Short mmCIF file of C-alpha atoms in Angstrom, two decimals:
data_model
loop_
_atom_site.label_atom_id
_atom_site.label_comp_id
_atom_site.label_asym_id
_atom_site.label_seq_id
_atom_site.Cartn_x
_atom_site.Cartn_y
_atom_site.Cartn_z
CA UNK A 5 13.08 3.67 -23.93
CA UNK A 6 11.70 0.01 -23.69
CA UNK A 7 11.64 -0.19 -20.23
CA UNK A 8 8.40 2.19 -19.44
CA UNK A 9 7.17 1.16 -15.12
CA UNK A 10 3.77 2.70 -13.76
CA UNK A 11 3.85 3.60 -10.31
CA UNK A 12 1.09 4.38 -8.34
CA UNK A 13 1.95 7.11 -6.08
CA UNK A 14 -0.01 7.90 -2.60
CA UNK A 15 2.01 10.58 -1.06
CA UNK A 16 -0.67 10.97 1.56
CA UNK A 17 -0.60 12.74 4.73
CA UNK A 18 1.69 15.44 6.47
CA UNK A 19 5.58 15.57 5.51
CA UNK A 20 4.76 12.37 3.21
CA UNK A 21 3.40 15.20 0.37
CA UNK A 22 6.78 17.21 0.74
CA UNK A 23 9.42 14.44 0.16
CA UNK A 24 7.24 12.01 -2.17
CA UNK A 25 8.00 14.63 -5.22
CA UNK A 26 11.39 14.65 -4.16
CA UNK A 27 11.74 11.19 -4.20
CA UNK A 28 10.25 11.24 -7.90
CA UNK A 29 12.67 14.04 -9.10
CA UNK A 30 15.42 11.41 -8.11
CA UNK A 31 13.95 8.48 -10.01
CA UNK A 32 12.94 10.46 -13.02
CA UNK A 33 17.05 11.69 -13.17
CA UNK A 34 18.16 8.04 -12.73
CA UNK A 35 15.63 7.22 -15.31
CA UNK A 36 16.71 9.57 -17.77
CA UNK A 37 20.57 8.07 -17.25
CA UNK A 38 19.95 5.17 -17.46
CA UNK A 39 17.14 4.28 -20.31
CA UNK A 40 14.12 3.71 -18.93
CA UNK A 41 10.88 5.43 -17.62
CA UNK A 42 8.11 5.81 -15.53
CA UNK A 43 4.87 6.87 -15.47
CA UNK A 44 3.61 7.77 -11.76
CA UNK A 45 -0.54 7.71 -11.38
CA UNK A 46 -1.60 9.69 -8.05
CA UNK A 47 -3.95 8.81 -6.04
CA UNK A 48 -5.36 11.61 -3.32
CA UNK A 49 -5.57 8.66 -0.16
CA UNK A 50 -5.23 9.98 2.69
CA UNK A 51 -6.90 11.18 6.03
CA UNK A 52 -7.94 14.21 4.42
CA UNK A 53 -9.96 11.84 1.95
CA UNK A 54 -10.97 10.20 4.56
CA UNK A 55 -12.78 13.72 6.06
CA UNK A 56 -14.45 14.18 2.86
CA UNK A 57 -15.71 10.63 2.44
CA UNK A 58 -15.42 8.47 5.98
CA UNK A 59 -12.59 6.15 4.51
CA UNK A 60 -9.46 6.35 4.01
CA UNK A 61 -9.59 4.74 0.51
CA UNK A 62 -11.79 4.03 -1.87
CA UNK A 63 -13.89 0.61 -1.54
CA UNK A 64 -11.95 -0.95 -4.88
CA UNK A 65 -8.78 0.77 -4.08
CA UNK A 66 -6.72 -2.25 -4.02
CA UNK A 67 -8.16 -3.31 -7.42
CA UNK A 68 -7.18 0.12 -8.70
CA UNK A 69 -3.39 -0.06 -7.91
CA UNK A 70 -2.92 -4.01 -8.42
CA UNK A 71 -2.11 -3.68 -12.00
CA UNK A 72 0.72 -1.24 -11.38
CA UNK A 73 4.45 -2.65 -11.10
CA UNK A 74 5.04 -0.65 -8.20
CA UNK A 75 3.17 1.79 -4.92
CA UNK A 76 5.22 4.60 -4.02
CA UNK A 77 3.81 5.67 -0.42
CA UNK A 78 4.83 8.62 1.60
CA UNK A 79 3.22 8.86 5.19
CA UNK A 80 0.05 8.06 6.26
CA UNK A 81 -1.96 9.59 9.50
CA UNK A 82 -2.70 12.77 10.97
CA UNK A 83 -3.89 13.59 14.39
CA UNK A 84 -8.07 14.18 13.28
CA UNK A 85 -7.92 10.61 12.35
CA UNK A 86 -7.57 8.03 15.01
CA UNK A 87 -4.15 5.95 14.24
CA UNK A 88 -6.02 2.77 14.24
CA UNK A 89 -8.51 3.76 11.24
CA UNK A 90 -5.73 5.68 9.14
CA UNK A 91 -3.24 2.46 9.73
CA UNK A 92 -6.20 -0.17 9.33
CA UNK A 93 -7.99 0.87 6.75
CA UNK A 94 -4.92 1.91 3.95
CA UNK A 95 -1.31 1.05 4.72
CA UNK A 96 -2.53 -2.71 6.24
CA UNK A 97 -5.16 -3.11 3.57
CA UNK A 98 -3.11 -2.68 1.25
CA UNK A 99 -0.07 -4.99 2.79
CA UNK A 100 -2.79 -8.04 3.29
CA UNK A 101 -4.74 -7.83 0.51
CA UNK A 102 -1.45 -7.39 -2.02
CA UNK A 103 0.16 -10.20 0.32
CA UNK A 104 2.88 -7.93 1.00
CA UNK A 105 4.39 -10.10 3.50
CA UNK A 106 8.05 -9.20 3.90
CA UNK A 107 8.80 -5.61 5.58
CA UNK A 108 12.58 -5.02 4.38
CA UNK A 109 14.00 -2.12 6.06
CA UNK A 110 17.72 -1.95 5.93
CA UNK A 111 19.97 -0.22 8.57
CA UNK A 112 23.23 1.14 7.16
CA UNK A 113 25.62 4.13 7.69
CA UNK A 114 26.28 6.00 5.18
CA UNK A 115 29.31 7.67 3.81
CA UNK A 116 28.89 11.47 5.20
CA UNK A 117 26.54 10.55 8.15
CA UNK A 118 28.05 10.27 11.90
CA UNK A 119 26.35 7.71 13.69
CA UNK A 120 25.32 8.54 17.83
CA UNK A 121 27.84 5.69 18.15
CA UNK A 122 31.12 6.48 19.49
CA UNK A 123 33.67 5.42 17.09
CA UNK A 124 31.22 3.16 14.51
CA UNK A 125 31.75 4.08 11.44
CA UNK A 126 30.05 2.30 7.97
CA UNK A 127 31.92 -1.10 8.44
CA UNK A 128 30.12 -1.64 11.87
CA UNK A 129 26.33 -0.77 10.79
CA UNK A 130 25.43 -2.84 7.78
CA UNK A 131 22.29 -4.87 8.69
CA UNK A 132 18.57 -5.45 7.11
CA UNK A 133 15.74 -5.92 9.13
CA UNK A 134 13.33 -8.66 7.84
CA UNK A 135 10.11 -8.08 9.34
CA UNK A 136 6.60 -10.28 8.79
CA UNK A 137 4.66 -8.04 7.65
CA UNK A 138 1.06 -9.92 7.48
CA UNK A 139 0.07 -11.34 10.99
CA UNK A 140 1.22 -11.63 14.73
CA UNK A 141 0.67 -9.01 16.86
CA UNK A 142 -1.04 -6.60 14.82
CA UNK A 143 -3.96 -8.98 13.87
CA UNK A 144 -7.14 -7.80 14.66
CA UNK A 145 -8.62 -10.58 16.76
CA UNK A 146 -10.13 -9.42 20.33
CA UNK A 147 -12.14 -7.33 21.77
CA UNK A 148 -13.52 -4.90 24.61
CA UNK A 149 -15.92 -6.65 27.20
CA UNK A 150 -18.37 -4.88 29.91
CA UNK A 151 -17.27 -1.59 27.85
CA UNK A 152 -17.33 1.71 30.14
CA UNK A 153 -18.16 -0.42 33.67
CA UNK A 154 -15.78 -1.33 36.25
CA UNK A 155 -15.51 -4.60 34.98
CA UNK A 156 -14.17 -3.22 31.36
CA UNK A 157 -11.72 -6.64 29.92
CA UNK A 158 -9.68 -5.90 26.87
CA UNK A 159 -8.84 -9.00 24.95
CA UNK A 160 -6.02 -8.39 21.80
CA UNK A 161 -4.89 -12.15 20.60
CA UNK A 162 -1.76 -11.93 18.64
CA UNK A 163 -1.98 -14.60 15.46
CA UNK A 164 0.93 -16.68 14.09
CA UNK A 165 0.46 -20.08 11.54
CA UNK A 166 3.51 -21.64 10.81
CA UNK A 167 2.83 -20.65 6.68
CA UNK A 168 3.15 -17.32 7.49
CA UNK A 169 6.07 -17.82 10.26
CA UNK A 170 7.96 -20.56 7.81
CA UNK A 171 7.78 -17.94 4.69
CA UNK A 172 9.43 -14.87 6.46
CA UNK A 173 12.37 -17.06 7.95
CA UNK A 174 13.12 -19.01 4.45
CA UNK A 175 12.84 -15.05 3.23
CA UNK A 176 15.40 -14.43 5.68
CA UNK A 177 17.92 -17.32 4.93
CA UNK A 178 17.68 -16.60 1.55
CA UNK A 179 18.89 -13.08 1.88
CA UNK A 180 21.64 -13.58 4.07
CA UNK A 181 22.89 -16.01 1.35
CA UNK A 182 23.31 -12.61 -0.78
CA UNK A 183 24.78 -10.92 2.26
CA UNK A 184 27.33 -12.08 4.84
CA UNK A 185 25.37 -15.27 6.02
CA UNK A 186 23.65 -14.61 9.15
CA UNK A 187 20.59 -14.65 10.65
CA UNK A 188 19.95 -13.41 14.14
CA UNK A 189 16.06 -14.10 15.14
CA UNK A 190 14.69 -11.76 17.58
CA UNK A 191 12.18 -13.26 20.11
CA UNK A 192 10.97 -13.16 23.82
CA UNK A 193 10.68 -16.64 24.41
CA UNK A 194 11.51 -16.41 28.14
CA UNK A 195 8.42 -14.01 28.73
CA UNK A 196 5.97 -15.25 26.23
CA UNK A 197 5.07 -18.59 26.79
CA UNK A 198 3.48 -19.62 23.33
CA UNK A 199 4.10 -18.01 20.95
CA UNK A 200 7.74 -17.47 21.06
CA UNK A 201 8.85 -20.88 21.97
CA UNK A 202 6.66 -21.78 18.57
CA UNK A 203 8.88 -19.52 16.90
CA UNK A 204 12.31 -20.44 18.32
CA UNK A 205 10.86 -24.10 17.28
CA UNK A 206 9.97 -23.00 13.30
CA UNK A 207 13.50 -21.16 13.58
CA UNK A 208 15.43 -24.07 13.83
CA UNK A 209 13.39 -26.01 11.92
CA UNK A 210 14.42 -23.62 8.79
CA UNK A 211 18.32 -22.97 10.00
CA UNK A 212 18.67 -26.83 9.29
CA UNK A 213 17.63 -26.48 5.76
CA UNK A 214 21.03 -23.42 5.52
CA UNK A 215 23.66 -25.15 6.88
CA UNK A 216 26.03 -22.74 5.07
CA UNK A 217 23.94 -19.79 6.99
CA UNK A 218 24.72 -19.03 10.83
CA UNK A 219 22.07 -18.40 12.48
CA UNK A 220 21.17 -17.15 16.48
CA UNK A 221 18.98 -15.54 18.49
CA UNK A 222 18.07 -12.96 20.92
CA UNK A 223 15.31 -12.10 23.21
CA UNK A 224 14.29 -8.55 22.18
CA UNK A 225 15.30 -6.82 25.48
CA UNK A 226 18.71 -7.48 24.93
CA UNK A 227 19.02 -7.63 21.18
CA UNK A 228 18.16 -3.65 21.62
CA UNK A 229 20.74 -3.20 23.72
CA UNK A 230 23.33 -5.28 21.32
CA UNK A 231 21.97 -2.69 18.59
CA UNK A 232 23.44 -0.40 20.50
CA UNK A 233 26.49 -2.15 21.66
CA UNK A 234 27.43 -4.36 18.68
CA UNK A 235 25.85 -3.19 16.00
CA UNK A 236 28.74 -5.02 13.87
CA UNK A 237 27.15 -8.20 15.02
CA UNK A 238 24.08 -8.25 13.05
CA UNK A 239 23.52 -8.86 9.11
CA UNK A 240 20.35 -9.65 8.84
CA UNK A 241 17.65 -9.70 11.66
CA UNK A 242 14.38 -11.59 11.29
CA UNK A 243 11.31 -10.56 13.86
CA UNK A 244 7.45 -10.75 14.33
CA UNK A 245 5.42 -7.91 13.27
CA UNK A 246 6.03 -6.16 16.45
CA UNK A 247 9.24 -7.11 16.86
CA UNK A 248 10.21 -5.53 13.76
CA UNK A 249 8.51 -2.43 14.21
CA UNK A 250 10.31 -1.51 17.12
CA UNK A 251 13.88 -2.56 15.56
CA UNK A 252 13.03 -0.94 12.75
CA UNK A 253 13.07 2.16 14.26
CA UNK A 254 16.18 1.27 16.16
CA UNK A 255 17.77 -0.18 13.72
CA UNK A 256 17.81 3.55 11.54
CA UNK A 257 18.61 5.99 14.59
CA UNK A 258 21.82 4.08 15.19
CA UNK A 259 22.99 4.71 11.52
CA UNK A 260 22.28 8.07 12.28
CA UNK A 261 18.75 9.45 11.40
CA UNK A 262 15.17 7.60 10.77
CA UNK A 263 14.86 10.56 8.06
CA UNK A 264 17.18 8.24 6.10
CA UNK A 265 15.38 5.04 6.76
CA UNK A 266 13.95 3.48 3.50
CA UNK A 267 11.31 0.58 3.34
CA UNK A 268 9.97 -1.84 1.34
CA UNK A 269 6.52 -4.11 1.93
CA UNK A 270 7.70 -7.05 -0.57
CA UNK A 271 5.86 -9.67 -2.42
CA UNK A 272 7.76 -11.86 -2.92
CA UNK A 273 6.19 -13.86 -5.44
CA UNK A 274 6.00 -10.95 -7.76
CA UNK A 275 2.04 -11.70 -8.37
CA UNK A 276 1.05 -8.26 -6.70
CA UNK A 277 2.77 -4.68 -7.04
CA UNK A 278 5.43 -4.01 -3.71
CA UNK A 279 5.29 -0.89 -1.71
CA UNK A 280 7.82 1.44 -1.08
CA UNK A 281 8.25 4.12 1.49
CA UNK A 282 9.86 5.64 4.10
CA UNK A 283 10.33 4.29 7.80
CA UNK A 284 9.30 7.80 9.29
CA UNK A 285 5.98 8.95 9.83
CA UNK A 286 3.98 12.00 8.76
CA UNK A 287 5.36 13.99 11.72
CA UNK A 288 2.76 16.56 12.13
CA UNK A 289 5.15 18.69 13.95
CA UNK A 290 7.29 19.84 10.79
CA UNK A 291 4.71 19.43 8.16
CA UNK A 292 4.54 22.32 6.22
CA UNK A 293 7.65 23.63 7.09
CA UNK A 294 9.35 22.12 3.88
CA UNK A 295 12.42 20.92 5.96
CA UNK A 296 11.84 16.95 6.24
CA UNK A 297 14.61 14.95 5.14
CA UNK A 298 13.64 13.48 1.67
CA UNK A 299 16.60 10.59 1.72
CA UNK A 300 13.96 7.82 3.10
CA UNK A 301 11.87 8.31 0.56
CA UNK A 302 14.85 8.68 -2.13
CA UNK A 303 15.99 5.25 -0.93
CA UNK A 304 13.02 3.47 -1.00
CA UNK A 305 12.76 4.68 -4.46
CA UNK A 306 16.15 3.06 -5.20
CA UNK A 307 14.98 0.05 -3.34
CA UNK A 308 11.64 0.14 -5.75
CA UNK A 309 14.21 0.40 -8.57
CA UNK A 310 15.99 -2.46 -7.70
CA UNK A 311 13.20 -4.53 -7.42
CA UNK A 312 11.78 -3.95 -10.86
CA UNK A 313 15.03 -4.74 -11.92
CA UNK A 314 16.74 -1.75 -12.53
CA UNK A 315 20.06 -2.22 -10.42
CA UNK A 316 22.22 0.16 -12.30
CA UNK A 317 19.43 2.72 -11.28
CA UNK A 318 19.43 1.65 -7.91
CA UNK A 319 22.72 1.72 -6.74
CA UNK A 320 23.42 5.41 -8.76
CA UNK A 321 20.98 6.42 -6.58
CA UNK A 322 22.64 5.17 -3.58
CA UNK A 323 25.61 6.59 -4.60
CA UNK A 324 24.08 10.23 -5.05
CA UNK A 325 22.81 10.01 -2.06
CA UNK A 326 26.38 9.31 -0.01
CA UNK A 327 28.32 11.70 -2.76
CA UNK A 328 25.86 14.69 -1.68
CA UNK A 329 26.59 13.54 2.36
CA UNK A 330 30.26 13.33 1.83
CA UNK A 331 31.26 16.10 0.15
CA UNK A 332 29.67 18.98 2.23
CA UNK A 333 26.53 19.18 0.20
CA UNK A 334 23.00 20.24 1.90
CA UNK A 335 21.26 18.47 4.89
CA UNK A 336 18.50 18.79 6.60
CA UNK A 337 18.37 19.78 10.33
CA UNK A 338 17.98 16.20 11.49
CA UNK A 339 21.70 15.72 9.68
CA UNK A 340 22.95 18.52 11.38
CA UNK A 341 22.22 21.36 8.24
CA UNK A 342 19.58 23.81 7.71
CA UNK A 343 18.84 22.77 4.04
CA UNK A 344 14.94 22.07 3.07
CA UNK A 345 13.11 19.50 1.61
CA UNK A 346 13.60 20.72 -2.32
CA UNK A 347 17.21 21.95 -1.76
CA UNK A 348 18.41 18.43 -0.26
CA UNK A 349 15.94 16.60 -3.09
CA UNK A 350 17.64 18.40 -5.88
CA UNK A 351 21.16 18.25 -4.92
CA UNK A 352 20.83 14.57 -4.95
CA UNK A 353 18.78 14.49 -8.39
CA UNK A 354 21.77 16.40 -9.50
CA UNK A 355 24.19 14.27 -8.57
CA UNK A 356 23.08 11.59 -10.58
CA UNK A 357 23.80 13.72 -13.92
#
């Protein structure tokens, strides 16, 4: 057992408690296959910490899960906690001050999943979504003027430097070189007058320096639609920070479910721990029911596998994961079953026996 990994594990709010441990039942099986092993340090972040102490993490939180080799998030926010503070003040901390600048957040049908697509099946939806994950819209830069008069103004300035723009496209590029070799760039240059032009401009820039990488683009409007349409079009699709929240979403609900929807927040440069977790929220509505769908957070722990290294791991758990869909074994409601939380967790930790 040479290969030991400590995780730092913030299940946090709502539904994000219920499939986190079923997300570490998986890793722990593919762990005990194949050789290595992990030691997972919890920390209690979340908006109920933030009721007991006015934050939603502790001052030198970052400092405390830096030295780790890997986060392992499940859901963050809850409805006594404005979005705004419970977003701000842990899941974007932690992405800007770990430089966690690529969102990766791959779209794919499984084997054993029916996509709302009439007659796609897992040749046609195979894409990753490469989002910037560090800037743009979601930078806090404006404010409220004349607050509570008639003349209220609300200013929000979205950011973009050409480091941070350049980084995520070469990110981009890169992959697609391990992929089918395409990039499609989603922008709104014909609305927004600035900014996107600037990135259409930085886009092209980079496509020259992959000549042996096709590359296009889309306004956003209609790339949604071609989501939809032609899904087989895409392989991967590079976006601003709002841009690739929405596709992200998108992107998942094609393939069949954003239950299944894994993430990763990716440093590249390896200096700080990446974060892995789920595309779906904390979903108040089910919480405590025990019937979430764990797979999100199973695949982002096979995406945290894989990028510590462990690639066997990774793809076993991939594998579990479509064996369990494909051969009639539980599912949760959003699949079309009735199985729970635990019941769909363990199957899968089963399958990779």
């Amino acid at each position: 057992m040479g290969r030991n990994y400590d995780i730092a594990v913030i299940a946090g709010d709502g539904i994000g408690k219920e499939v986190v441990p079923e997300g570490q039942r998986v890793v722990e099986a593919a762990a005990r296959r194949f050789g290595f092993s992990v030691n997972w340090k919890e920390y209690d972040w979340s908006c109920d910490y933030y009721a007991r102490h006015g934050r939603m993490m502790p001052e030198d939180g970052v400092e405390q899960v830096r030295g780790s080799h890997a986060i392992f998030l499940g859901a963050v926010g809850w409805p006594n906690v404005p979005d705004h503070i419970s977003t701000w003040d842990l899941i974007l901390r932690l992405r800007r001050e770990l430089n966690l600048y690529v969102a990766l957040r791959p779209a794919r049908l499984l084997k054993g999943i029916t996509s709302p697509l009439a007659g796609r099946d897992a040749k046609d939806i195979d894409f990753v979504i490469v989002r910037e994950n560090s800037e743009g819209e979601y930078s806090s830069a404006g404010g409220i003027l004349y607050q509570g008069t008639p003349e209220e103004l609300v200013i929000q300035e979205s950011v973009f430097s050409r480091r941070a723009t350049d980084r995520i496209l070469r990110y981009a590029f890169e992959l697609a070189r391990t992929r089918r070799n395409k990039v499609s760039l989603a922008t709104k240059s014909n609305g927004i007058k600035i900014a996107m032009p600037y990135w259409d401009e930085r886009f092209a820039a980079v496509a020259a320096e992959y000549p042996d990488v096709e590359a296009n683009k889309f306004h956003i409007d209609i790339l949604t639609a071609h989501f939809v349409n032609h899904p087989d079009w895409f392989d991967v699709v590079v976006g601003s920070n709002l841009f690739g929240d929405i596709l992200s979403d998108l992107g998942p609900a094609v393939a069949g479910s954003i239950g299944i929807a894994p993430s990763g927040n990716i440093d590249p440069t390896r200096t700080n721990p990446s974060m892995f977790e789920p595309v779906h929220g904390s979903a108040p509505d089910i919480a405590g029911q025990g019937i979430a769908n764990p797979i999100g957070q199973i695949w982002a722990g096979a995406m945290m596998l894989e990028h510590l290294g462990e690639l066997e791991a990774a793809r076993a758990i991939e594998a579990a994961i479509e064996t369990v869909l494909s051969q009639g074994g539980p599912r949760t409601r959003d699949l079309g079953g009735s199985a729970g939380t635990v019941e769909a967790g363990k199957a899968i930790a089963d399958a990779l026996a």
